[in-house]
XYZ file of C-alpha atoms in Angstrom:
338
model
C 1.641 180.132 -131.516
C -0.710 177.407 -132.216
C -3.010 176.096 -129.632
C -5.167 173.304 -129.931
C -7.760 172.492 -127.356
C -11.056 170.068 -127.377
C -14.448 169.670 -125.520
C -16.569 166.548 -125.209
C -20.103 167.445 -127.244
C -22.113 167.336 -124.547
C -26.180 168.833 -124.812
C -28.020 171.310 -122.815
C -25.034 174.051 -122.812
C -25.295 176.331 -120.037
C -24.055 179.832 -118.440
C -21.557 177.240 -116.619
C -19.637 175.990 -119.944
C -19.730 179.603 -121.289
C -18.098 181.257 -118.615
C -15.802 178.586 -117.633
C -14.526 177.361 -120.701
C -15.991 178.808 -123.778
C -15.409 182.256 -123.419
C -11.710 181.673 -122.541
C -11.521 179.904 -126.452
C -13.083 183.310 -127.807
C -10.899 185.482 -125.906
C -7.602 183.666 -127.167
C -8.956 183.685 -130.872
C -9.501 187.025 -130.374
C -5.943 187.746 -129.167
C -3.879 186.009 -131.713
C -1.492 187.715 -134.499
C -0.901 186.867 -137.680
C 1.268 184.132 -137.736
C 0.054 181.997 -135.268
C -3.365 179.245 -135.314
C -6.372 178.592 -132.844
C -7.603 175.088 -133.410
C -10.567 173.901 -131.616
C -12.290 170.204 -132.320
C -15.022 168.512 -130.905
C -14.041 165.825 -128.917
C -16.248 163.358 -130.557
C -13.709 159.936 -130.712
C -13.494 160.476 -126.561
C -17.126 160.324 -126.388
C -17.448 156.763 -128.139
C -15.231 155.663 -124.860
C -18.082 155.384 -122.265
C -21.590 154.026 -123.020
C -23.039 156.414 -125.534
C -26.530 157.132 -127.437
C -25.648 157.268 -131.278
C -28.298 159.287 -132.436
C -27.938 161.878 -128.895
C -23.916 161.889 -129.739
C -24.449 162.914 -133.581
C -26.921 165.736 -132.427
C -24.985 167.248 -129.106
C -21.997 167.523 -131.702
C -24.028 169.595 -133.895
C -25.266 171.253 -131.237
C -21.952 171.721 -129.404
C -20.454 173.437 -133.165
C -23.778 175.826 -133.038
C -23.045 176.883 -129.380
C -19.376 177.638 -130.174
C -20.423 179.788 -133.277
C -22.771 181.473 -131.548
C -20.426 182.205 -128.471
C -17.785 183.606 -130.755
C -15.744 181.537 -132.579
C -15.177 182.657 -135.715
C -14.538 180.121 -138.367
C -12.737 182.277 -140.434
C -10.366 183.045 -137.777
C -10.386 179.625 -135.835
C -9.576 175.880 -137.585
C -13.089 174.300 -135.706
C -13.834 170.574 -136.443
C -14.734 167.686 -135.001
C -12.472 164.472 -134.693
C -14.660 161.988 -136.592
C -13.753 164.211 -140.121
C -10.274 163.959 -139.325
C -8.754 160.659 -139.208
C -5.487 161.325 -138.671
C -6.471 162.293 -134.995
C -6.984 157.648 -134.983
C -4.190 156.770 -137.124
C -2.167 159.048 -135.517
C -3.343 157.823 -131.438
C -2.365 153.891 -132.852
C 0.972 154.710 -134.149
C 2.142 156.188 -130.784
C 0.023 153.029 -129.241
C 3.570 151.533 -128.945
C 5.329 154.305 -127.759
C 3.323 155.073 -124.380
C 3.716 152.694 -121.332
C 0.825 150.874 -119.674
C 2.613 152.427 -116.347
C 1.987 155.644 -117.400
C -1.663 155.805 -118.431
C -2.160 153.152 -115.397
C -1.012 156.273 -113.221
C -3.955 158.274 -115.166
C -6.221 159.780 -112.576
C -9.227 160.136 -114.648
C -9.001 156.525 -115.407
C -9.020 155.847 -112.129
C -11.800 158.196 -111.401
C -14.633 156.980 -114.218
C -13.090 153.149 -113.891
C -13.944 152.824 -110.431
C -13.268 149.455 -108.853
C -14.958 147.912 -112.233
C -11.649 148.430 -113.686
C -12.365 144.675 -116.416
C -15.503 145.995 -117.175
C -14.302 149.426 -119.006
C -13.514 149.908 -122.703
C -9.940 149.578 -123.695
C -10.781 153.152 -125.330
C -11.248 154.820 -121.817
C -7.808 153.217 -120.810
C -6.143 154.916 -123.839
C -7.975 157.696 -124.744
C -5.112 159.776 -123.204
C -3.042 158.418 -125.928
C -5.344 159.889 -128.213
C -5.447 163.292 -126.190
C -1.399 163.348 -126.883
C -2.576 162.445 -130.181
C -5.325 165.351 -130.827
C -2.310 167.962 -129.649
C 0.850 166.613 -131.189
C -0.744 166.495 -135.218
C -0.725 170.112 -135.385
C 2.683 170.994 -133.635
C 0.580 172.373 -131.131
C 2.693 175.243 -129.281
C 0.157 175.531 -125.853
C -2.437 173.541 -124.672
C -4.757 175.142 -122.521
C -5.121 173.057 -119.808
C -7.192 173.163 -116.235
C -6.360 171.235 -113.189
C -8.292 168.290 -114.441
C -6.200 167.738 -117.676
C -2.542 168.679 -116.343
C -1.648 165.693 -115.641
C -2.750 164.390 -119.582
C -0.421 166.922 -121.046
C 2.349 165.589 -118.792
C 1.686 162.389 -120.633
C 1.574 163.767 -123.835
C 4.440 165.568 -123.511
C 6.470 162.019 -122.042
C 5.013 160.318 -125.547
C 6.091 162.954 -127.631
C 10.052 162.562 -126.115
C 10.062 158.758 -125.402
C 9.450 158.832 -129.608
C 11.767 161.799 -130.708
C 14.402 159.475 -128.866
C 13.331 156.609 -130.183
C 13.051 157.424 -133.810
C 14.038 160.386 -134.381
C 17.421 162.895 -133.298
C 17.213 165.734 -131.691
C 17.568 168.184 -134.470
C 14.798 167.031 -136.201
C 12.519 165.764 -134.996
C 8.872 164.232 -135.196
C 7.360 166.070 -132.375
C 6.738 169.200 -130.971
C 6.460 169.550 -127.177
C 3.619 171.328 -126.477
C 3.145 174.032 -123.213
C 0.484 174.393 -120.447
C -1.712 177.634 -121.698
C -3.243 178.853 -118.366
C -6.147 180.515 -119.033
C -7.592 183.616 -116.513
C -8.911 182.003 -113.888
C -12.673 181.189 -115.231
C -16.014 182.021 -112.860
C -16.969 179.411 -110.763
C -20.715 179.182 -111.461
C -22.604 177.215 -108.762
C -26.128 175.842 -109.429
C -29.279 178.347 -108.570
C -30.547 175.385 -106.062
C -28.186 175.035 -104.324
C -24.581 177.245 -104.212
C -22.568 174.397 -103.180
C -23.253 171.973 -106.392
C -21.433 173.505 -109.553
C -24.458 173.824 -112.284
C -24.715 170.964 -114.443
C -27.321 169.800 -116.630
C -27.526 166.348 -115.433
C -29.164 168.379 -112.468
C -32.757 166.892 -112.369
C -34.373 170.865 -111.839
C -34.267 172.655 -114.858
C -34.246 175.703 -112.164
C -30.855 174.778 -111.023
C -29.203 176.359 -114.303
C -28.853 179.132 -117.345
C -29.192 177.132 -120.445
C -28.140 178.516 -123.974
C -31.437 178.035 -124.986
C -33.052 180.104 -122.328
C -35.160 182.761 -123.961
C -35.084 186.159 -122.010
C -38.440 185.456 -119.711
C -37.157 181.862 -118.842
C -33.646 183.308 -117.967
C -34.962 186.018 -115.759
C -37.894 183.618 -114.164
C -34.971 181.557 -113.469
C -32.983 184.230 -111.680
C -36.132 185.260 -109.888
C -36.285 181.890 -108.258
C -32.970 181.631 -107.594
C -32.012 180.368 -104.001
C -31.510 183.520 -101.311
C -31.223 184.252 -98.332
C -33.207 187.433 -96.384
C -30.036 189.204 -95.496
C -28.708 192.296 -98.228
C -26.025 192.483 -99.872
C -22.970 193.385 -97.712
C -20.425 195.790 -99.227
C -17.105 193.669 -98.839
C -16.472 190.172 -99.989
C -15.450 189.189 -96.596
C -19.943 189.438 -95.952
C -20.466 186.403 -98.427
C -18.234 184.169 -96.887
C -21.072 181.685 -95.381
C -23.755 182.803 -98.061
C -23.172 180.217 -101.068
C -26.125 181.184 -102.786
C -25.494 184.772 -102.285
C -21.964 184.583 -103.359
C -23.069 182.657 -107.175
C -25.359 185.378 -107.582
C -22.562 188.048 -107.050
C -20.229 185.761 -108.985
C -22.033 185.796 -111.803
C -22.936 189.206 -111.997
C -19.474 189.803 -112.328
C -18.354 187.077 -114.733
C -21.179 188.548 -116.793
C -20.083 192.141 -116.885
C -16.132 190.928 -116.924
C -15.884 192.866 -113.723
C -15.398 191.793 -110.240
C -17.236 190.137 -107.020
C -15.842 193.046 -105.123
C -16.916 195.860 -107.770
C -20.089 194.152 -107.456
C -20.327 194.402 -104.236
C -18.988 198.003 -103.880
C -22.334 199.225 -106.687
C -24.881 197.189 -105.005
C -23.891 196.770 -101.203
C -27.210 197.079 -99.101
C -30.087 196.016 -101.671
C -32.043 193.377 -101.014
C -32.295 190.897 -103.982
C -35.829 192.157 -104.757
C -33.713 194.650 -106.292
C -30.562 192.568 -107.425
C -32.103 189.822 -109.040
C -33.262 192.300 -111.790
C -30.147 194.041 -112.125
C -28.814 190.597 -112.652
C -30.995 189.138 -114.912
C -31.136 192.473 -116.970
C -27.138 191.662 -117.562
C -27.687 188.102 -118.133
C -29.794 188.969 -121.172
C -28.000 191.253 -122.142
C -25.007 189.115 -122.548
C -26.719 185.914 -123.314
C -29.421 187.472 -125.271
C -27.801 188.120 -128.732
C -25.819 184.481 -128.406
C -28.983 182.275 -127.379
C -31.372 183.879 -130.511
C -27.645 182.979 -132.843
C -27.624 179.581 -131.195
C -30.873 179.006 -131.994
C -30.954 179.587 -135.873
C -27.420 177.907 -136.388
C -29.319 175.140 -133.954
C -31.634 174.570 -137.529
C -29.528 175.430 -140.053
C -27.666 171.929 -140.428
C -26.506 172.692 -143.845
C -24.306 175.713 -142.249
C -23.303 173.337 -139.400
C -22.125 170.750 -142.220
C -20.887 173.968 -143.768
C -18.674 174.955 -141.242
C -17.475 171.460 -139.642
C -16.572 170.092 -143.459
C -14.307 173.547 -144.249
C -12.545 173.091 -140.501
C -12.048 169.494 -141.051
C -10.501 169.824 -144.304
C -7.681 172.572 -142.924
C -6.955 170.216 -139.877
C -6.613 167.171 -142.397
C -4.258 169.934 -144.370
C -2.472 170.894 -141.205
C -2.043 167.608 -139.843
C -0.662 165.462 -142.922
C 2.645 166.465 -142.387
C 3.231 165.467 -139.176
C 1.121 162.213 -139.855
C 3.502 161.391 -142.819
C 6.677 162.198 -140.865
C 5.443 159.755 -137.876
C 4.758 156.873 -140.131
C 8.226 157.510 -142.330
C 9.466 157.699 -138.716
C 8.762 153.822 -137.914
C 9.641 152.644 -140.749
C 5.966 152.261 -142.162
C 5.727 150.949 -145.883
C 3.156 153.162 -147.422
C 3.977 153.234 -151.606
């Protein structure tokens, strides 16, 4: 089993990022047996498909590497790297451009959403980046790719490109690419804003009180939980009692996710309590779980030498693992390389 997954290097990582995706990566890593492999990459090449600040991209890439390691990704057990240090990603994207079809890319929902009405003004990279996503996973003969609802279409595209390439340039007995299967992680908790239970927790929210950031210290976490929006009613004993109470549901959901239990179990323990009792319990649980992650994150973020070394070692492994597939693709296309 070869699992490959990427994440955009964004700054100001928050509780939603950790509970939504990163913790599932750690669980996948921990459940792998000796013959399997997890490859996690920072999608810095994808980031340049949209307008960006170069200094910010560099800083965010290093910060994301620090966050992943702090959250439990072990560079000795998983391959952790950024795309820019493995030129094979960009090379294979170009080799696959001859196989991908304009019609396939035009149907991509994310292209339509991000381009909006100004398609003519968008970068070619934004249109073609699903082909880079295909290269990202096909390069390593990935057997499984963790996908949420928003990425299923892109994985289907990767399979279509791999199938057409194999049909056109290889044989059924000796295909160049493995067709990756979707890996549906356990359903992640949907973490909402602490100021508005109808909106997802987001780094773009103007209010820092709306989110718990990985860099927050214990006092800051506790203060944000204390000031989180709620209602005057006590917690119910049954989940149905939270149907019209989004902020209360959000705090219960966060507690359940941190404790790795269910909202129903949280209400069984805390039903009948007012928020004057529940919020301190939530803050305590948050500090217990996130405190060690925060300390390691802050320490690593300031250690550029260690971060460079982690990414360099991961990239060296990735280049080694990618070489046979890239060579096979060049050979299959009839390209002379000396």
